[in-house]
Short mmCIF file of C-alpha atoms in Angstrom, two decimals:
data_model
loop_
_atom_site.label_atom_id
_atom_site.label_comp_id
_atom_site.label_asym_id
_atom_site.label_seq_id
_atom_site.Cartn_x
_atom_site.Cartn_y
_atom_site.Cartn_z
CA MET O 207 36.27 13.80 -7.60
CA ALA O 208 36.51 10.31 -9.11
CA ASP O 209 33.53 8.76 -10.86
CA THR O 210 32.75 5.86 -8.53
CA THR O 211 30.49 4.21 -11.13
CA ARG O 212 33.56 3.71 -13.40
CA GLU O 213 35.53 2.17 -10.52
CA LYS O 214 32.89 -0.53 -10.16
CA GLN O 215 32.55 -3.37 -12.61
CA PHE O 216 28.98 -4.35 -11.73
CA VAL O 217 25.75 -2.70 -10.67
CA TYR O 218 22.71 -4.08 -8.88
CA LYS O 219 19.36 -4.53 -10.59
CA SER O 220 18.00 -1.64 -8.51
CA THR O 221 20.67 0.62 -10.06
CA LEU O 222 19.46 -0.36 -13.52
CA LYS O 223 16.10 1.13 -12.59
CA GLU O 224 17.20 4.12 -10.54
CA VAL O 225 20.25 5.30 -12.47
CA TYR O 226 19.83 3.95 -15.98
CA GLY O 227 16.03 4.24 -16.15
CA LEU O 228 15.37 0.66 -17.18
CA ASN O 229 12.00 -0.86 -16.38
CA ASP O 230 11.40 -4.59 -15.85
CA ALA O 231 10.74 -5.24 -19.55
CA LEU O 232 13.99 -3.54 -20.57
CA ILE O 233 15.90 -5.42 -17.89
CA ARG O 234 14.54 -8.68 -19.33
CA SER O 235 15.74 -7.50 -22.75
CA LEU O 236 19.16 -6.84 -21.28
CA GLY O 237 19.29 -10.50 -20.36
CA GLU O 238 20.40 -12.58 -17.44
CA PRO O 239 22.62 -11.01 -14.78
CA ASP O 240 26.34 -11.45 -15.18
CA LYS O 241 26.75 -12.49 -11.58
CA ARG O 242 24.64 -13.46 -8.57
CA VAL O 243 25.82 -12.77 -5.03
CA PRO O 244 24.31 -13.21 -1.58
CA ASN O 245 21.82 -10.44 -0.86
CA PRO O 246 23.75 -7.77 1.08
CA HIS O 247 20.69 -6.69 3.08
CA TYR O 248 18.85 -9.92 3.90
CA GLN O 249 20.61 -13.25 4.29
CA SER O 250 17.44 -15.26 3.67
CA ALA O 251 16.47 -13.30 0.53
CA ALA O 252 17.13 -14.41 -3.01
CA PRO O 253 20.61 -13.68 -4.32
CA ALA O 254 21.24 -10.18 -5.66
CA SER O 255 21.61 -9.78 -9.41
CA LEU O 256 24.67 -7.93 -10.69
CA TYR O 257 25.12 -6.64 -14.24
CA ALA O 258 28.39 -5.66 -15.90
CA ILE O 259 28.46 -1.89 -16.27
CA GLU O 260 30.12 -2.10 -19.67
CA ARG O 261 27.30 -4.30 -21.00
CA VAL O 262 24.63 -2.11 -19.37
CA GLU O 263 26.04 1.07 -20.90
CA GLN O 264 26.18 -0.53 -24.36
CA PHE O 265 22.57 -1.64 -23.96
CA VAL O 266 21.47 1.82 -22.82
CA GLU O 267 23.19 3.43 -25.79
CA GLN O 268 21.55 0.99 -28.23
CA HIS O 269 18.07 1.35 -26.66
CA GLU O 270 18.05 5.07 -25.86
CA ASP O 271 14.72 5.69 -27.63
CA GLU O 272 12.98 2.81 -25.84
CA ILE O 273 14.30 3.97 -22.48
CA THR O 274 13.14 7.55 -23.12
CA LEU O 275 9.70 6.29 -24.12
CA ALA O 276 9.50 4.05 -21.03
CA ARG O 277 10.41 7.01 -18.79
CA GLN O 278 7.73 9.14 -20.44
CA ARG O 279 5.13 6.42 -19.95
CA SER O 280 6.19 5.97 -16.34
CA THR O 281 5.95 9.70 -15.67
CA LYS O 282 2.51 9.83 -17.24
CA ALA O 283 1.35 6.78 -15.26
CA LYS O 284 2.58 8.39 -12.03
CA ARG O 285 0.66 11.58 -12.84
CA VAL O 286 -2.50 9.59 -13.55
CA ALA O 287 -2.07 7.64 -10.30
CA ASP O 288 -1.57 10.91 -8.40
CA VAL O 289 -4.80 12.30 -9.86
CA LYS O 290 -6.66 9.12 -8.95
CA ARG O 291 -5.15 9.17 -5.46
CA THR O 292 -6.27 12.78 -4.98
CA GLU O 293 -9.76 12.01 -6.27
CA LEU O 294 -10.07 9.07 -3.89
CA GLN O 295 -8.93 11.23 -0.97
CA GLN O 296 -11.56 13.83 -1.87
CA TRP O 297 -14.19 11.11 -2.13
CA ALA O 298 -13.19 9.68 1.29
CA ALA O 299 -13.43 13.13 2.85
CA ALA O 300 -16.88 13.84 1.38
CA VAL O 301 -18.71 10.50 1.12
CA SER O 302 -21.82 10.13 3.25
CA ILE O 303 -21.29 8.17 6.44
CA GLU O 304 -24.41 6.31 7.49
CA VAL O 305 -24.89 5.12 11.06
CA ASP O 306 -28.03 3.17 11.89
CA ALA O 307 -29.80 3.64 15.20
CA LEU O 308 -27.68 1.98 17.85
CA PRO O 309 -29.40 -0.35 20.30
CA ILE O 310 -29.52 0.68 23.95
CA ASN O 311 -27.65 -2.52 24.86
CA ILE O 312 -24.81 -1.90 22.36
CA TRP O 313 -22.14 -2.25 25.04
CA ASP O 314 -23.49 -5.67 26.12
CA ARG O 315 -23.76 -6.82 22.50
CA ALA O 316 -20.16 -5.79 21.83
CA GLU O 317 -19.02 -7.61 25.00
CA GLN O 318 -20.84 -10.76 23.93
CA HIS O 319 -19.46 -10.55 20.40
CA TYR O 320 -15.84 -10.29 21.52
CA ALA O 321 -16.24 -12.85 24.32
CA GLU O 322 -17.43 -15.40 21.74
CA ARG O 323 -14.53 -14.85 19.36
CA GLU O 324 -11.84 -17.51 19.58
CA ASP O 325 -9.03 -14.98 19.27
CA PHE O 326 -10.32 -13.11 22.36
CA ALA O 327 -12.13 -15.78 24.40
CA GLU O 328 -9.21 -17.18 26.40
CA ASP O 329 -8.17 -14.02 28.21
CA PHE O 330 -11.04 -11.65 27.42
CA ALA O 331 -11.35 -9.06 30.19
CA GLY O 332 -14.16 -6.95 28.79
CA VAL O 333 -14.58 -4.44 26.01
CA GLY O 334 -13.67 -0.78 26.21
CA LEU O 335 -15.00 2.21 24.31
CA ASN O 336 -12.80 1.48 21.28
CA GLY O 337 -14.12 -2.07 21.16
CA VAL O 338 -17.71 -0.85 21.19
CA ILE O 339 -16.91 1.65 18.45
CA ALA O 340 -15.26 -1.10 16.35
CA TYR O 341 -18.24 -3.40 16.88
CA ALA O 342 -20.71 -0.67 15.88
CA ARG O 343 -18.55 0.40 12.91
CA HIS O 344 -18.84 -3.06 11.36
CA ARG O 345 -22.45 -3.78 12.34
CA PHE O 346 -24.35 -0.49 12.17
CA THR O 347 -22.72 1.61 9.45
CA ASN O 348 -22.02 1.59 5.72
CA TYR O 349 -18.31 1.10 6.53
CA GLU O 350 -17.96 -2.28 4.77
CA SER O 351 -19.46 -1.00 1.52
CA LEU O 352 -17.20 2.07 1.67
CA LEU O 353 -14.19 -0.21 2.02
CA ARG O 354 -15.28 -2.24 -1.00
CA HIS O 355 -15.25 1.01 -2.99
CA LEU O 356 -11.57 1.48 -2.07
CA GLU O 357 -10.31 -1.98 -3.06
CA GLY O 358 -7.46 -1.94 -5.55
CA ARG O 359 -7.49 1.80 -6.16
CA ALA O 360 -4.52 4.12 -6.08
CA GLY O 361 -4.40 5.76 -2.66
CA CYS O 362 -6.65 3.20 -0.96
CA ALA O 363 -4.48 3.01 2.18
CA GLU O 364 -4.68 6.75 2.80
CA ALA O 365 -8.40 6.84 1.99
CA TYR O 366 -8.99 3.90 4.34
CA THR O 367 -7.51 5.91 7.21
CA VAL O 368 -9.82 8.84 6.44
CA ILE O 369 -12.91 6.63 6.14
CA LYS O 370 -12.19 4.75 9.36
CA ALA O 371 -11.64 7.97 11.32
CA ARG O 372 -14.83 9.53 9.94
CA VAL O 373 -16.92 6.43 10.65
CA ASN O 374 -15.46 6.12 14.16
CA GLU O 375 -16.33 9.77 14.85
CA ALA O 376 -19.88 9.32 13.57
CA VAL O 377 -20.33 6.17 15.68
CA LYS O 378 -18.94 7.93 18.76
CA GLU O 379 -21.44 10.77 18.33
CA LYS O 380 -24.33 8.26 18.17
CA LEU O 381 -22.89 6.34 21.12
CA ASP O 382 -22.78 9.51 23.18
CA LEU O 383 -26.52 9.91 22.56
CA VAL O 384 -27.29 6.27 23.40
CA LEU O 385 -25.12 6.16 26.52
CA ALA O 386 -26.20 9.56 27.84
#
């Protein structure tokens, strides 16, 4: 089977990262691309950068130690991020969810809130159970402070999903008591 890499004269910037193990700093050290072409995936995107394989392979050979070190650092950083992601998931699953006493007229208050919002007012047809839960989640729980704890952390998107589901469930349980 022929080595298709040798048949090509140029490689994309993404190949420098994926195949040759170059990070952004090493790519900057490599220098400007040898060629720019229209982006093959998105017409409106910036041009794609192409690098001469011969030049890339010479660079890789000359900077083997730096590339190895960069890979090691990247692997370590990924492990650290995975640990932090796992810790945040565990926190999201265990953190205390606080729901204040819900007013008897919660449904009416949610209706009024959404009816007054400009993005709903024009064709507002009333609030359903999910709307009441969303209203209560933001007004009668510690949800906002929990979200602030997630900001900028590794795994925040996954933890957000867990927190929202847990808060929604806690609100629904209180709603069932109020509406019963």
